[in-house]
Amino acid sequence: MSSTGPLLSKTIEIMGEKYPTDNITNITPSIISKVPLRLHARPNHPLSTLRSLIESTYPDFAHLSSLSPIVTPFKNFDELSFPADHPGRAVTDSYYINKDLMLRTHTSTHEVDTFRDGKTKWLLTADVYRRDEIDASHYPVFHQVEGAKIFDANADGLKEVEEDNARLEALLAKENIVIEDVPNVSDTNPVQEGHDPKFSGAVARNLKLSLNTMLLKIFGQATRGIVDNKVGKEEPLRVRWIESYFPFTSPSFEVEVFYQGEWLEILGCGVVKRATLDTAGVQGKIGWAFGLGLERIAMVLYSIPDIRLFWSMDERFLSQFEQGRITTFKPYSKYPSCFKDVSFWLPQYASLHDNDFCDVVRDIAGDLVEDVKKIDQFVHPKTNRTSNCFRINYRSMDRSLSNEEVNDIQDQVVLRLKDQFQVEVR
Ligand code: FA5
Ligand code: MG
């Protein structure tokens, strides 16, 4: 891990609590300001309606949504069997408060605690944080729904799963849905050691049937014309299952939905690793878990063109939505964009990750930045120094930006780069 630069203060305050900083602290004021907002719990907000829609598919599950995003790296990674060298742990990819505390990168962080609590079927919605690029579909904070169900690993449990599978199969057979499936198990996507292959297969089947039913509820309403959006009434819902990998499930899958001409990645899931349940002190159970991102689904369902809009406080955005209804977003006028390039030499023995650059821009420009592209990078043949050129696209969603305002922001970005990363601006 590498440090992201000198720090101004010995402590930082998040939701009224002070935390000591250290040499890996990389959480920024702009990220800290998002922690209290909890968009998934705001009445009328599209993310809240989508969460309710998902919860209504699982009426007999526990519905959780108020766990703190501040967790230990142990909870976020180790407890879920992530290997020590997993890239997600890097300071370039995750937000650290200090070496002992971070912002959760996924809702799976809470699996062990929720199972330990004795819950056997539950949904959990929360804000998650990842350092990433800047564009219309990436934002450093987004929202996930985690779901899980575990059964008794005995003959009665197997009977329960098989009966539920038969029920769901009969339900789905009547629906206008086309499913591209994958085998429940393969050489590269194995049944776990200690799992009965028949039981594991039935659980994987239950996971797929349950999620297909949920996707039909979310996207299928559109096809039946209940929801005011663009899916043609005659079109079947197309769902594609793909083999996948997660450290805490096996076998594992990803699901995509064909929507408005494109395959959209919706979620990851699988049969819960025995290690997760063992750590939670749960014995004699087998089951499934999934984790789904709300923003990408909401963007297509509501025709919301830019992920920043979810954070808008503008009445022209907020007043368009009503709890429980999916309606097409009507964009208000699009304001002009303003491109600014910045080129610089990196100090010879220091590094600056693209995500570091994006966080500097995000921290200074906030939601006035629409996207950031690296347009050039080269190494000088003689001096061996690296030059980067980034193009920043500034555009407000709510108003026109003045030239002075953008120049001022750009100057601050350049200053911060020099200060924090010792770059030499060209
Ligand atoms: C996970 O986060 C796993 N925890 C999911 C899981 C849960 C697997 C339980 C197995 C069992 P992944 O990083 O692929 O996996 O993210 C899951 C979903 O979150 C994605 O399918 C996508 O819908 C959404 N997502 C991921 N990254 C972003 C992003 N940067 N912006 C918006 N949505 C995202
Ligand atoms: Mg993924």
Short mmCIF file of C-alpha atoms and ligand atoms in Angstrom, two decimals:
data_model
loop_
_atom_site.label_atom_id
_atom_site.label_comp_id
_atom_site.label_asym_id
_atom_site.label_seq_id
_atom_site.Cartn_x
_atom_site.Cartn_y
_atom_site.Cartn_z
CA MET A 1 0.00 0.00 0.00
CA SER A 2 1.20 3.48 -0.73
CA SER A 3 0.36 6.70 1.00
CA THR A 4 -1.86 9.13 -0.86
CA GLY A 5 -0.07 12.23 0.36
CA PRO A 6 0.48 14.43 3.36
CA LEU A 7 -2.46 14.94 5.67
CA LEU A 8 -3.64 18.17 7.10
CA SER A 9 -5.11 16.96 10.36
CA LYS A 10 -4.58 14.27 12.99
CA THR A 11 -8.25 13.39 13.24
CA ILE A 12 -11.25 13.44 10.96
CA GLU A 13 -14.87 13.70 11.96
CA ILE A 14 -17.58 11.47 10.48
CA MET A 15 -21.18 11.72 11.68
CA GLY A 16 -20.07 13.54 14.83
CA GLU A 17 -17.35 11.01 15.77
CA LYS A 18 -13.64 11.79 15.65
CA TYR A 19 -11.24 9.21 14.22
CA PRO A 20 -7.43 9.27 14.22
CA THR A 21 -5.80 9.43 10.79
CA ASP A 22 -2.61 7.69 9.68
CA ASN A 23 -0.47 7.30 6.57
CA ILE A 24 -3.15 5.37 4.63
CA THR A 25 -6.06 7.73 5.35
CA ASN A 26 -7.62 8.57 1.98
CA ILE A 27 -11.24 9.42 2.78
CA THR A 28 -12.00 12.96 1.56
CA PRO A 29 -14.38 15.65 2.87
CA SER A 30 -16.56 15.15 -0.20
CA ILE A 31 -17.02 11.46 0.70
CA ILE A 32 -17.58 12.21 4.40
CA SER A 33 -20.38 14.61 3.42
CA LYS A 34 -22.25 11.75 1.71
CA VAL A 35 -22.29 9.39 4.72
CA PRO A 36 -25.34 10.89 6.50
CA LEU A 37 -27.48 11.20 3.37
CA ARG A 38 -28.88 7.63 3.12
CA LEU A 39 -30.71 8.08 -0.19
CA HIS A 40 -32.22 4.58 0.00
CA ALA A 41 -34.23 5.71 3.04
CA ARG A 42 -35.58 9.00 1.59
CA PRO A 43 -39.30 8.84 0.82
CA ASN A 44 -40.09 9.42 -2.89
CA HIS A 45 -36.46 9.00 -3.96
CA PRO A 46 -36.09 6.55 -6.89
CA LEU A 47 -33.60 4.46 -4.90
CA SER A 48 -36.08 4.17 -2.06
CA THR A 49 -38.90 3.07 -4.38
CA LEU A 50 -36.65 0.48 -6.00
CA ARG A 51 -35.62 -0.83 -2.58
CA SER A 52 -39.30 -1.16 -1.56
CA LEU A 53 -40.08 -2.96 -4.81
CA ILE A 54 -37.34 -5.50 -4.07
CA GLU A 55 -38.46 -5.86 -0.45
CA SER A 56 -42.00 -6.54 -1.59
CA THR A 57 -40.72 -9.58 -3.53
CA TYR A 58 -39.49 -10.98 -0.20
CA PRO A 59 -42.27 -10.13 2.24
CA ASP A 60 -41.34 -12.80 4.79
CA PHE A 61 -37.67 -11.75 4.97
CA ALA A 62 -36.19 -9.45 7.63
CA HIS A 63 -35.56 -6.03 6.04
CA LEU A 64 -32.51 -4.24 7.43
CA SER A 65 -31.17 -0.82 6.44
CA SER A 66 -29.46 1.04 9.23
CA LEU A 67 -26.02 -0.48 9.70
CA SER A 68 -23.05 1.89 9.96
CA PRO A 69 -20.83 2.07 6.85
CA ILE A 70 -17.70 2.28 9.04
CA VAL A 71 -16.26 -1.23 9.34
CA THR A 72 -12.94 -2.96 9.86
CA PRO A 73 -11.01 -4.30 6.86
CA PHE A 74 -11.30 -7.64 8.68
CA LYS A 75 -15.12 -7.54 8.36
CA ASN A 76 -15.10 -6.22 4.82
CA PHE A 77 -12.55 -8.74 3.52
CA ASP A 78 -10.95 -11.36 5.82
CA GLU A 79 -14.15 -12.63 7.38
CA LEU A 80 -15.45 -13.25 3.84
CA SER A 81 -12.41 -15.31 2.84
CA PHE A 82 -10.80 -12.62 0.65
CA PRO A 83 -7.13 -13.54 0.12
CA ALA A 84 -4.50 -11.24 1.66
CA ASP A 85 -3.46 -9.91 -1.77
CA HIS A 86 -6.95 -9.21 -3.16
CA PRO A 87 -6.88 -5.95 -5.23
CA GLY A 88 -10.04 -4.61 -3.57
CA ARG A 89 -8.04 -4.06 -0.37
CA ALA A 90 -5.70 -1.53 -2.02
CA VAL A 91 -5.81 2.10 -0.91
CA THR A 92 -6.31 2.96 -4.57
CA ASP A 93 -9.62 1.06 -4.60
CA SER A 94 -11.13 1.52 -1.12
CA TYR A 95 -11.66 4.40 1.28
CA TYR A 96 -9.69 4.06 4.50
CA ILE A 97 -10.24 6.16 7.63
CA ASN A 98 -7.05 4.63 8.99
CA LYS A 99 -5.43 1.19 8.88
CA ASP A 100 -8.08 -0.25 11.23
CA LEU A 101 -11.24 1.31 9.80
CA MET A 102 -12.69 1.76 6.34
CA LEU A 103 -15.96 2.47 4.53
CA ARG A 104 -17.62 -0.80 3.48
CA THR A 105 -17.13 -1.59 -0.21
CA HIS A 106 -20.14 -3.94 -0.36
CA THR A 107 -23.12 -5.03 1.72
CA SER A 108 -21.65 -8.55 2.05
CA THR A 109 -19.60 -7.00 4.88
CA HIS A 110 -22.59 -7.63 7.15
CA GLU A 111 -23.26 -11.26 6.19
CA VAL A 112 -21.47 -12.86 9.14
CA ASP A 113 -23.05 -10.57 11.75
CA THR A 114 -26.53 -11.00 10.31
CA PHE A 115 -26.23 -14.79 10.23
CA ARG A 116 -24.73 -14.72 13.75
CA ASP A 117 -27.83 -12.81 14.83
CA GLY A 118 -29.85 -15.90 13.96
CA LYS A 119 -31.52 -14.49 10.84
CA THR A 120 -32.22 -17.16 8.20
CA LYS A 121 -33.82 -14.99 5.50
CA TRP A 122 -33.01 -11.34 5.20
CA LEU A 123 -32.46 -8.33 2.94
CA LEU A 124 -30.07 -5.52 3.80
CA THR A 125 -29.85 -2.18 1.97
CA ALA A 126 -26.94 0.22 2.42
CA ASP A 127 -24.62 2.80 0.94
CA VAL A 128 -21.25 1.39 -0.21
CA TYR A 129 -18.03 3.19 -1.15
CA ARG A 130 -15.42 2.50 -3.84
CA ARG A 131 -12.69 4.63 -5.35
CA ASP A 132 -13.23 4.65 -9.08
CA GLU A 133 -13.19 6.61 -12.31
CA ILE A 134 -15.55 9.54 -12.98
CA ASP A 135 -18.27 9.31 -15.60
CA ALA A 136 -22.06 9.11 -16.05
CA SER A 137 -22.31 5.61 -14.55
CA HIS A 138 -19.63 5.71 -11.83
CA TYR A 139 -19.91 7.46 -8.50
CA PRO A 140 -17.76 6.77 -5.42
CA VAL A 141 -20.87 6.10 -3.35
CA PHE A 142 -23.62 3.78 -4.51
CA HIS A 143 -26.24 1.52 -2.94
CA GLN A 144 -26.54 -2.24 -2.72
CA VAL A 145 -29.19 -4.68 -1.55
CA GLU A 146 -27.87 -7.91 -0.08
CA GLY A 147 -30.23 -10.86 0.26
CA ALA A 148 -29.76 -14.30 1.80
CA LYS A 149 -31.70 -17.40 2.73
CA ILE A 150 -30.43 -20.48 4.55
CA PHE A 151 -32.11 -23.85 5.01
CA ASP A 152 -31.62 -26.78 7.39
CA ALA A 153 -29.02 -29.07 5.81
CA ASN A 154 -31.12 -32.22 6.32
CA ALA A 155 -33.84 -34.18 4.54
CA ASP A 156 -36.58 -31.79 5.70
CA GLY A 157 -34.56 -28.81 4.47
CA LEU A 158 -34.01 -30.41 1.08
CA LYS A 159 -37.73 -31.15 0.81
CA GLU A 160 -38.49 -27.50 1.63
CA VAL A 161 -36.12 -26.27 -1.12
CA GLU A 162 -37.49 -28.70 -3.70
CA GLU A 163 -41.08 -27.76 -2.94
CA ASP A 164 -40.24 -24.05 -3.20
CA ASN A 165 -38.48 -24.73 -6.51
CA ALA A 166 -41.54 -26.50 -7.90
CA ARG A 167 -43.77 -23.60 -6.79
CA LEU A 168 -41.50 -20.94 -8.35
CA GLU A 169 -41.07 -22.96 -11.56
CA ALA A 170 -44.85 -23.17 -11.98
CA LEU A 171 -45.15 -19.42 -11.37
CA LEU A 172 -42.44 -18.51 -13.86
CA ALA A 173 -43.81 -20.86 -16.52
CA LYS A 174 -46.79 -18.53 -16.89
CA GLU A 175 -44.69 -15.41 -17.34
CA ASN A 176 -43.29 -13.76 -20.43
CA ILE A 177 -39.64 -14.38 -19.57
CA VAL A 178 -36.75 -15.91 -21.54
CA ILE A 179 -33.87 -17.23 -19.44
CA GLU A 180 -30.38 -18.13 -20.66
CA ASP A 181 -29.19 -20.45 -17.94
CA VAL A 182 -25.82 -21.97 -16.96
CA PRO A 183 -25.29 -25.28 -15.16
CA ASN A 184 -25.62 -25.08 -11.37
CA VAL A 185 -22.11 -26.46 -11.15
CA SER A 186 -19.04 -26.93 -13.39
CA ASP A 187 -15.32 -27.75 -13.09
CA THR A 188 -14.56 -24.04 -12.76
CA ASN A 189 -17.56 -23.34 -10.51
CA PRO A 190 -17.55 -26.24 -8.07
CA VAL A 191 -19.76 -27.53 -5.29
CA GLN A 192 -18.03 -26.82 -1.96
CA GLU A 193 -16.25 -29.56 -0.11
CA GLY A 194 -18.63 -30.92 2.51
CA HIS A 195 -21.77 -29.95 0.56
CA ASP A 196 -24.07 -32.66 -0.77
CA PRO A 197 -24.03 -32.00 -4.57
CA LYS A 198 -27.76 -32.66 -4.78
CA PHE A 199 -28.55 -30.17 -2.01
CA SER A 200 -26.12 -27.57 -3.38
CA GLY A 201 -27.75 -27.93 -6.81
CA ALA A 202 -31.23 -27.47 -5.35
CA VAL A 203 -30.08 -24.35 -3.46
CA ALA A 204 -28.48 -22.87 -6.61
CA ARG A 205 -31.73 -23.60 -8.45
CA ASN A 206 -33.71 -21.89 -5.68
CA LEU A 207 -31.42 -18.86 -5.91
CA LYS A 208 -31.94 -18.59 -9.66
CA LEU A 209 -35.70 -19.06 -9.51
CA SER A 210 -36.06 -16.60 -6.67
CA LEU A 211 -34.01 -13.93 -8.45
CA ASN A 212 -35.75 -14.50 -11.80
CA THR A 213 -39.03 -13.87 -9.97
CA MET A 214 -37.64 -10.70 -8.44
CA LEU A 215 -36.33 -9.42 -11.81
CA LEU A 216 -39.72 -10.09 -13.32
CA LYS A 217 -41.27 -7.97 -10.60
CA ILE A 218 -38.84 -5.10 -11.25
CA PHE A 219 -38.53 -5.17 -15.03
CA GLY A 220 -41.60 -7.19 -15.98
CA GLN A 221 -44.00 -4.50 -14.77
CA ALA A 222 -42.61 -2.38 -17.53
CA THR A 223 -43.37 -5.05 -20.10
CA ARG A 224 -46.95 -5.27 -18.87
CA GLY A 225 -47.38 -1.53 -19.31
CA ILE A 226 -47.90 -0.90 -15.58
CA VAL A 227 -44.81 1.23 -15.54
CA ASP A 228 -44.53 4.26 -17.74
CA ASN A 229 -41.33 3.52 -19.65
CA LYS A 230 -39.81 2.28 -22.86
CA VAL A 231 -40.07 -1.50 -22.93
CA GLY A 232 -42.45 -2.66 -25.64
CA LYS A 233 -45.51 -4.44 -24.28
CA GLU A 234 -44.95 -7.57 -26.37
CA GLU A 235 -41.29 -8.06 -25.50
CA PRO A 236 -40.37 -10.89 -23.14
CA LEU A 237 -38.00 -10.13 -20.31
CA ARG A 238 -34.57 -11.62 -21.16
CA VAL A 239 -32.37 -12.74 -18.28
CA ARG A 240 -28.87 -14.21 -18.69
CA TRP A 241 -27.05 -16.25 -16.06
CA ILE A 242 -23.24 -16.36 -16.17
CA GLU A 243 -20.70 -18.32 -14.16
CA SER A 244 -18.76 -16.04 -11.82
CA TYR A 245 -16.39 -15.98 -8.86
CA PHE A 246 -16.59 -14.50 -5.35
CA PRO A 247 -14.34 -15.51 -2.43
CA PHE A 248 -17.39 -16.09 -0.20
CA THR A 249 -19.67 -18.16 -2.47
CA SER A 250 -19.34 -21.34 -4.54
CA PRO A 251 -20.75 -21.98 -7.03
CA SER A 252 -21.11 -18.28 -7.97
CA PHE A 253 -23.09 -16.47 -10.66
CA GLU A 254 -23.76 -13.09 -12.21
CA VAL A 255 -27.05 -12.01 -13.73
CA GLU A 256 -27.67 -9.69 -16.63
CA VAL A 257 -30.94 -8.33 -17.97
CA PHE A 258 -31.48 -7.26 -21.59
CA TYR A 259 -32.97 -3.81 -21.44
CA GLN A 260 -33.30 -1.11 -24.10
CA GLY A 261 -30.96 -2.97 -26.42
CA GLU A 262 -28.17 -3.74 -23.96
CA TRP A 263 -27.16 -6.40 -21.44
CA LEU A 264 -27.09 -4.77 -18.03
CA GLU A 265 -25.12 -6.31 -15.16
CA ILE A 266 -27.49 -6.52 -12.22
CA LEU A 267 -26.00 -8.62 -9.44
CA GLY A 268 -23.59 -11.21 -8.12
CA CYS A 269 -24.64 -14.24 -6.07
CA GLY A 270 -23.96 -17.83 -5.11
CA VAL A 271 -24.15 -20.62 -2.57
CA VAL A 272 -22.82 -19.22 0.74
CA LYS A 273 -19.38 -20.54 1.70
CA ARG A 274 -19.39 -22.83 4.70
CA ALA A 275 -16.61 -20.69 6.21
CA THR A 276 -19.01 -17.70 6.41
CA LEU A 277 -21.62 -19.68 8.34
CA ASP A 278 -18.95 -21.36 10.50
CA THR A 279 -17.53 -17.94 11.47
CA ALA A 280 -21.07 -16.82 12.30
CA GLY A 281 -21.49 -19.84 14.57
CA VAL A 282 -24.31 -21.22 12.40
CA GLN A 283 -24.27 -24.99 12.18
CA GLY A 284 -26.14 -27.45 9.96
CA LYS A 285 -27.36 -24.91 7.39
CA ILE A 286 -26.89 -24.35 3.65
CA GLY A 287 -28.13 -21.43 1.60
CA TRP A 288 -27.67 -18.64 -0.92
CA ALA A 289 -26.79 -14.94 -0.99
CA PHE A 290 -26.90 -12.18 -3.60
CA GLY A 291 -25.76 -8.56 -3.83
CA LEU A 292 -27.29 -6.08 -6.27
CA GLY A 293 -26.54 -2.46 -7.19
CA LEU A 294 -29.54 -0.11 -7.11
CA GLU A 295 -28.26 2.83 -9.18
CA ARG A 296 -27.74 1.08 -12.50
CA ILE A 297 -31.17 -0.50 -12.34
CA ALA A 298 -32.79 2.80 -11.35
CA MET A 299 -30.97 4.62 -14.17
CA VAL A 300 -32.55 2.43 -16.84
CA LEU A 301 -35.96 2.05 -15.22
CA TYR A 302 -36.40 5.79 -14.67
CA SER A 303 -34.31 6.87 -17.71
CA ILE A 304 -31.96 8.83 -15.44
CA PRO A 305 -28.99 9.71 -17.68
CA ASP A 306 -26.34 10.62 -15.10
CA ILE A 307 -25.59 8.91 -11.77
CA ARG A 308 -24.90 12.32 -10.12
CA LEU A 309 -28.61 13.13 -10.41
CA PHE A 310 -29.44 10.75 -7.54
CA TRP A 311 -27.62 13.19 -5.25
CA SER A 312 -29.34 16.28 -6.62
CA MET A 313 -31.25 18.47 -4.16
CA ASP A 314 -32.81 20.36 -7.08
CA GLU A 315 -36.60 20.41 -6.89
CA ARG A 316 -36.71 19.94 -10.66
CA PHE A 317 -35.30 16.49 -9.98
CA LEU A 318 -36.84 15.56 -6.63
CA SER A 319 -40.37 16.71 -7.40
CA GLN A 320 -40.62 14.30 -10.34
CA PHE A 321 -40.77 11.20 -8.15
CA GLU A 322 -43.36 9.63 -5.95
CA GLN A 323 -42.84 6.70 -3.57
CA GLY A 324 -43.91 3.41 -5.13
CA ARG A 325 -44.12 4.63 -8.74
CA ILE A 326 -41.58 4.17 -11.53
CA THR A 327 -41.93 7.02 -14.00
CA THR A 328 -39.75 8.35 -16.80
CA PHE A 329 -37.46 11.18 -15.75
CA LYS A 330 -37.95 14.32 -17.83
CA PRO A 331 -34.56 16.02 -18.14
CA TYR A 332 -34.54 19.72 -17.52
CA SER A 333 -32.24 21.68 -19.77
CA LYS A 334 -28.70 20.46 -20.26
CA TYR A 335 -26.16 23.16 -19.48
CA PRO A 336 -22.97 23.66 -21.52
CA SER A 337 -19.88 21.71 -20.59
CA CYS A 338 -16.41 23.10 -20.21
CA PHE A 339 -13.31 21.01 -20.88
CA LYS A 340 -10.01 21.68 -19.11
CA ASP A 341 -6.81 19.71 -19.61
CA VAL A 342 -4.03 19.34 -17.11
CA SER A 343 -0.63 17.81 -18.01
CA PHE A 344 2.07 17.08 -15.50
CA TRP A 345 5.24 15.14 -14.79
CA LEU A 346 5.06 12.68 -11.94
CA PRO A 347 7.85 12.86 -9.37
CA GLN A 348 10.30 10.14 -10.29
CA TYR A 349 9.77 7.78 -7.38
CA ALA A 350 6.17 8.56 -6.46
CA SER A 351 2.97 7.22 -7.82
CA LEU A 352 -0.35 8.80 -8.54
CA HIS A 353 -3.14 6.37 -9.32
CA ASP A 354 -5.90 7.51 -11.70
CA ASN A 355 -8.28 7.13 -8.74
CA ASP A 356 -6.12 9.53 -6.71
CA PHE A 357 -6.47 12.09 -9.49
CA CYS A 358 -10.23 11.56 -9.64
CA ASP A 359 -10.59 11.98 -5.87
CA VAL A 360 -8.75 15.31 -6.00
CA VAL A 361 -11.10 16.52 -8.72
CA ARG A 362 -14.16 15.12 -6.96
CA ASP A 363 -13.15 16.74 -3.69
CA ILE A 364 -12.69 20.20 -5.20
CA ALA A 365 -15.31 20.25 -7.94
CA GLY A 366 -17.92 18.03 -6.28
CA ASP A 367 -20.81 17.23 -8.61
CA LEU A 368 -19.71 19.95 -11.07
CA VAL A 369 -17.46 17.36 -12.68
CA GLU A 370 -19.20 15.18 -15.26
CA ASP A 371 -16.31 12.99 -16.33
CA VAL A 372 -12.55 12.67 -16.32
CA LYS A 373 -10.53 11.01 -19.09
CA LYS A 374 -6.85 10.26 -19.23
CA ILE A 375 -6.04 11.42 -22.75
CA ASP A 376 -2.28 10.90 -22.78
CA GLN A 377 0.48 9.17 -20.89
CA PHE A 378 4.11 8.67 -21.87
CA VAL A 379 7.50 8.03 -20.36
CA HIS A 380 10.30 10.41 -21.36
CA PRO A 381 13.00 8.28 -23.05
CA LYS A 382 15.91 10.14 -21.45
CA THR A 383 14.71 11.22 -18.01
CA ASN A 384 12.45 8.18 -17.56
CA ARG A 385 9.81 10.43 -16.03
CA THR A 386 6.12 9.81 -16.65
CA SER A 387 3.83 12.46 -18.05
CA ASN A 388 0.04 12.31 -17.67
CA CYS A 389 -2.61 14.39 -19.33
CA PHE A 390 -6.17 14.34 -17.99
CA ARG A 391 -9.17 16.05 -19.54
CA ILE A 392 -11.78 17.21 -17.04
CA ASN A 393 -15.29 17.87 -18.24
CA TYR A 394 -17.06 20.38 -15.98
CA ARG A 395 -20.82 20.67 -16.26
CA SER A 396 -23.44 21.49 -13.67
CA MET A 397 -26.74 19.65 -13.83
CA ASP A 398 -28.60 22.62 -12.41
CA ARG A 399 -27.17 25.81 -13.94
CA SER A 400 -24.62 27.40 -16.30
CA LEU A 401 -21.09 27.68 -14.96
CA SER A 402 -19.16 30.89 -15.53
CA ASN A 403 -15.67 30.85 -17.03
CA GLU A 404 -14.22 32.41 -13.87
CA GLU A 405 -15.80 29.74 -11.71
CA VAL A 406 -14.39 26.89 -13.78
CA ASN A 407 -10.95 28.50 -14.02
CA ASP A 408 -10.95 28.95 -10.28
CA ILE A 409 -11.81 25.28 -9.69
CA GLN A 410 -9.19 24.17 -12.20
CA ASP A 411 -6.56 26.34 -10.45
CA GLN A 412 -7.42 24.69 -7.16
CA VAL A 413 -7.12 21.23 -8.71
CA VAL A 414 -3.67 22.09 -10.04
CA LEU A 415 -2.59 23.55 -6.70
CA ARG A 416 -3.74 20.47 -4.81
CA LEU A 417 -1.93 18.17 -7.26
CA LYS A 418 1.32 20.08 -6.72
CA ASP A 419 0.83 20.16 -2.97
CA GLN A 420 -0.32 16.65 -2.32
CA PHE A 421 1.52 14.70 -5.01
CA GLN A 422 4.52 16.91 -5.80
CA VAL A 423 3.78 16.78 -9.52
CA GLU A 424 5.34 19.23 -11.96
CA VAL A 425 2.62 20.83 -14.05
CA ARG A 426 3.63 21.34 -17.69
C1 FA5 B 1 -20.26 -7.57 -4.90
O1 FA5 B 1 -20.25 -6.46 -4.40
C2 FA5 B 1 -20.61 -8.80 -4.09
N1 FA5 B 1 -20.63 -8.42 -2.69
C3 FA5 B 1 -21.95 -9.36 -4.55
C4 FA5 B 1 -22.31 -10.68 -3.91
C5 FA5 B 1 -23.12 -10.74 -2.78
C6 FA5 B 1 -21.85 -11.87 -4.48
C7 FA5 B 1 -23.44 -11.96 -2.20
C8 FA5 B 1 -22.16 -13.10 -3.90
C9 FA5 B 1 -22.97 -13.13 -2.77
P1 FA5 B 1 -19.82 -6.67 -7.33
O2 FA5 B 1 -18.63 -5.89 -7.02
O3 FA5 B 1 -19.88 -7.37 -8.66
O4 FA5 B 1 -20.08 -7.82 -6.23
O5 FA5 B 1 -21.07 -5.71 -7.21
C10 FA5 B 1 -22.40 -6.19 -7.20
C11 FA5 B 1 -23.30 -5.28 -8.03
O6 FA5 B 1 -23.16 -3.92 -7.57
C12 FA5 B 1 -22.92 -5.23 -9.50
O7 FA5 B 1 -23.53 -6.28 -10.20
C13 FA5 B 1 -23.46 -3.88 -9.92
O8 FA5 B 1 -24.87 -3.95 -10.12
C14 FA5 B 1 -23.24 -3.04 -8.68
N2 FA5 B 1 -22.02 -2.24 -8.81
C15 FA5 B 1 -20.73 -2.64 -8.67
N3 FA5 B 1 -19.87 -1.62 -8.86
C16 FA5 B 1 -20.63 -0.52 -9.11
C17 FA5 B 1 -20.36 0.88 -9.36
N4 FA5 B 1 -19.11 1.36 -9.38
N5 FA5 B 1 -21.39 1.71 -9.56
C18 FA5 B 1 -22.66 1.25 -9.54
N6 FA5 B 1 -23.00 -0.04 -9.29
C19 FA5 B 1 -22.01 -0.92 -9.09
MG MG B 2 -19.07 -7.55 -10.71
#
